[in-house]
Structure formats: C-alpha cells, structure tokens
Amino acid sequence: ITGAVLICVTSISSGAAFAQQDNSPLSGVAGILGQKTEPAPSADFVRATRPDENDLKYVPTGSARPEPKSKAMSADQIRGMEAELDKLRRQHDRLAGRRPAPVATKSVADGGDLPKKPAAAKPACKLNCDVIKGRPVN
C-alpha cells in the first residue's frame, strides 16, 4: 500500500513533461514495477527522410524583418494611384448602372444642415385609420 501511495503522490506532483524524462522519479518507479515502456525504433523510411541534425537551418526568432523589395512611394505617386483607382471605380459604377453617391457640402459638425425628413405618408382611407386608432367616426 505504501508503494501505491508513493506512486500516486509522485504522479500527481510531477508534471507530464517531467514524468517522461528518463531520469524522473516516476520513470524509475515505473521501471521497477515493470510498467515503463520504451519507444519503438523509427521505421527505415522515416530515418532515411529525416534531415541531418547538423544541417538544420532554423530561422532565429527575433530576427530583423527583411527589407521590402519595392521602395516607398512618394506623395505624388500615391495621389496618382488614388486618382487611377477612383477613375476605375467610377467606370465600374457606370457599367453597373450605379449612381454616384451625393457629395457632402458641409458636415453637421461644421454647421451644415441636417438631412430633411421625408414627408409623412397620408392615410389611404380616413375611415379605416380612425377606427384602428380608436377615434369615433362621424
């Protein structure tokens, strides 16, 4: 019973990664009790396709970002590209039959007018509307 308690306490107190090490107490106890397993050797095709451990090319973390292949655009180049894209957008809108969005003259924050509310629709029939709203009909 003492051995079983020792195994339980050891397995609970040691982490999974620690328990998998060859020199951990849990590994030693499992070996004594005949419960330790050894990993099977890798298959031949696996060993043949693995790269040489000395020839691995790891990318170090925290390395400098590579320089972009193109240079930064000047302000004139950016304006020219924006104009070209706007021209293409207008052309596609025209082909799709869409009307251009109205251009705002002034925002409300800058003293512009609020958009006007559409006029309320007139009721189609006064009799039905009055009855529905609970008004007496004359």
mmCIF file with all atom_site columns, N, CA, C and O in Angstrom, residues 104-116:
data_model
loop_
_atom_site.group_PDB
_atom_site.id
_atom_site.type_symbol
_atom_site.label_atom_id
_atom_site.label_alt_id
_atom_site.label_comp_id
_atom_site.label_asym_id
_atom_site.label_entity_id
_atom_site.label_seq_id
_atom_site.pdbx_PDB_ins_code
_atom_site.Cartn_x
_atom_site.Cartn_y
_atom_site.Cartn_z
_atom_site.occupancy
_atom_site.B_iso_or_equiv
_atom_site.pdbx_formal_charge
_atom_site.auth_seq_id
_atom_site.auth_comp_id
_atom_site.auth_asym_id
_atom_site.auth_atom_id
_atom_site.pdbx_PDB_model_num
ATOM 1  N N  . ALA A 1 104 ? -21.102 65.463 -49.952 1.00 0.00 ? 104 ALA A N  1
ATOM 2  C CA . ALA A 1 104 ? -21.478 66.285 -48.809 1.00 0.00 ? 104 ALA A CA 1
ATOM 3  C C  . ALA A 1 104 ? -20.806 67.640 -48.929 1.00 0.00 ? 104 ALA A C  1
ATOM 4  O O  . ALA A 1 104 ? -19.612 67.739 -49.197 1.00 0.00 ? 104 ALA A O  1
ATOM 5  N N  . THR A 1 105 ? -21.596 68.702 -48.757 1.00 0.00 ? 105 THR A N  1
ATOM 6  C CA . THR A 1 105 ? -21.014 70.039 -48.832 1.00 0.00 ? 105 THR A CA 1
ATOM 7  C C  . THR A 1 105 ? -20.387 70.429 -47.505 1.00 0.00 ? 105 THR A C  1
ATOM 8  O O  . THR A 1 105 ? -19.266 70.893 -47.461 1.00 0.00 ? 105 THR A O  1
ATOM 9  N N  . LYS A 1 106 ? -21.136 70.227 -46.419 1.00 0.00 ? 106 LYS A N  1
ATOM 10 C CA . LYS A 1 106 ? -20.632 70.530 -45.082 1.00 0.00 ? 106 LYS A CA 1
ATOM 11 C C  . LYS A 1 106 ? -21.208 69.517 -44.113 1.00 0.00 ? 106 LYS A C  1
ATOM 12 O O  . LYS A 1 106 ? -22.361 69.119 -44.226 1.00 0.00 ? 106 LYS A O  1
ATOM 13 N N  . SER A 1 107 ? -20.410 69.117 -43.158 1.00 0.00 ? 107 SER A N  1
ATOM 14 C CA . SER A 1 107 ? -20.928 68.201 -42.149 1.00 0.00 ? 107 SER A CA 1
ATOM 15 C C  . SER A 1 107 ? -21.752 68.981 -41.131 1.00 0.00 ? 107 SER A C  1
ATOM 16 O O  . SER A 1 107 ? -21.648 70.207 -41.023 1.00 0.00 ? 107 SER A O  1
ATOM 17 N N  . VAL A 1 108 ? -22.579 68.305 -40.399 1.00 0.00 ? 108 VAL A N  1
ATOM 18 C CA . VAL A 1 108 ? -23.412 68.946 -39.377 1.00 0.00 ? 108 VAL A CA 1
ATOM 19 C C  . VAL A 1 108 ? -22.520 69.587 -38.317 1.00 0.00 ? 108 VAL A C  1
ATOM 20 O O  . VAL A 1 108 ? -22.821 70.661 -37.791 1.00 0.00 ? 108 VAL A O  1
ATOM 21 N N  . ALA A 1 109 ? -21.391 68.944 -38.008 1.00 0.00 ? 109 ALA A N  1
ATOM 22 C CA . ALA A 1 109 ? -20.480 69.495 -37.004 1.00 0.00 ? 109 ALA A CA 1
ATOM 23 C C  . ALA A 1 109 ? -19.893 70.819 -37.459 1.00 0.00 ? 109 ALA A C  1
ATOM 24 O O  . ALA A 1 109 ? -19.581 71.679 -36.639 1.00 0.00 ? 109 ALA A O  1
ATOM 25 N N  . ASP A 1 110 ? -19.765 71.002 -38.777 1.00 0.00 ? 110 ASP A N  1
ATOM 26 C CA . ASP A 1 110 ? -19.210 72.251 -39.306 1.00 0.00 ? 110 ASP A CA 1
ATOM 27 C C  . ASP A 1 110 ? -20.291 73.275 -39.628 1.00 0.00 ? 110 ASP A C  1
ATOM 28 O O  . ASP A 1 110 ? -20.039 74.266 -40.295 1.00 0.00 ? 110 ASP A O  1
ATOM 29 N N  . GLY A 1 111 ? -21.521 73.035 -39.186 1.00 0.00 ? 111 GLY A N  1
ATOM 30 C CA . GLY A 1 111 ? -22.595 73.999 -39.409 1.00 0.00 ? 111 GLY A CA 1
ATOM 31 C C  . GLY A 1 111 ? -23.464 73.670 -40.598 1.00 0.00 ? 111 GLY A C  1
ATOM 32 O O  . GLY A 1 111 ? -24.280 74.488 -41.021 1.00 0.00 ? 111 GLY A O  1
ATOM 33 N N  . GLY A 1 112 ? -23.346 72.509 -41.166 1.00 0.00 ? 112 GLY A N  1
ATOM 34 C CA . GLY A 1 112 ? -24.180 72.108 -42.302 1.00 0.00 ? 112 GLY A CA 1
ATOM 35 C C  . GLY A 1 112 ? -25.584 71.770 -41.846 1.00 0.00 ? 112 GLY A C  1
ATOM 36 O O  . GLY A 1 112 ? -25.867 71.622 -40.659 1.00 0.00 ? 112 GLY A O  1
ATOM 37 N N  . ASP A 1 113 ? -26.492 71.686 -42.789 1.00 0.00 ? 113 ASP A N  1
ATOM 38 C CA . ASP A 1 113 ? -27.891 71.377 -42.479 1.00 0.00 ? 113 ASP A CA 1
ATOM 39 C C  . ASP A 1 113 ? -28.053 69.887 -42.220 1.00 0.00 ? 113 ASP A C  1
ATOM 40 O O  . ASP A 1 113 ? -27.373 69.058 -42.817 1.00 0.00 ? 113 ASP A O  1
ATOM 41 N N  . LEU A 1 114 ? -28.986 69.588 -41.330 1.00 0.00 ? 114 LEU A N  1
ATOM 42 C CA . LEU A 1 114 ? -29.348 68.199 -41.103 1.00 0.00 ? 114 LEU A CA 1
ATOM 43 C C  . LEU A 1 114 ? -30.140 67.701 -42.301 1.00 0.00 ? 114 LEU A C  1
ATOM 44 O O  . LEU A 1 114 ? -30.833 68.478 -42.961 1.00 0.00 ? 114 LEU A O  1
ATOM 45 N N  . PRO A 1 115 ? -30.063 66.425 -42.610 1.00 0.00 ? 115 PRO A N  1
ATOM 46 C CA . PRO A 1 115 ? -30.865 65.914 -43.731 1.00 0.00 ? 115 PRO A CA 1
ATOM 47 C C  . PRO A 1 115 ? -32.345 66.053 -43.401 1.00 0.00 ? 115 PRO A C  1
ATOM 48 O O  . PRO A 1 115 ? -32.766 65.864 -42.262 1.00 0.00 ? 115 PRO A O  1
ATOM 49 N N  . LYS A 1 116 ? -33.120 66.415 -44.408 1.00 0.00 ? 116 LYS A N  1
ATOM 50 C CA . LYS A 1 116 ? -34.549 66.619 -44.204 1.00 0.00 ? 116 LYS A CA 1
ATOM 51 C C  . LYS A 1 116 ? -35.244 65.278 -44.100 1.00 0.00 ? 116 LYS A C  1
ATOM 52 O O  . LYS A 1 116 ? -34.932 64.340 -44.823 1.00 0.00 ? 116 LYS A O  1
#
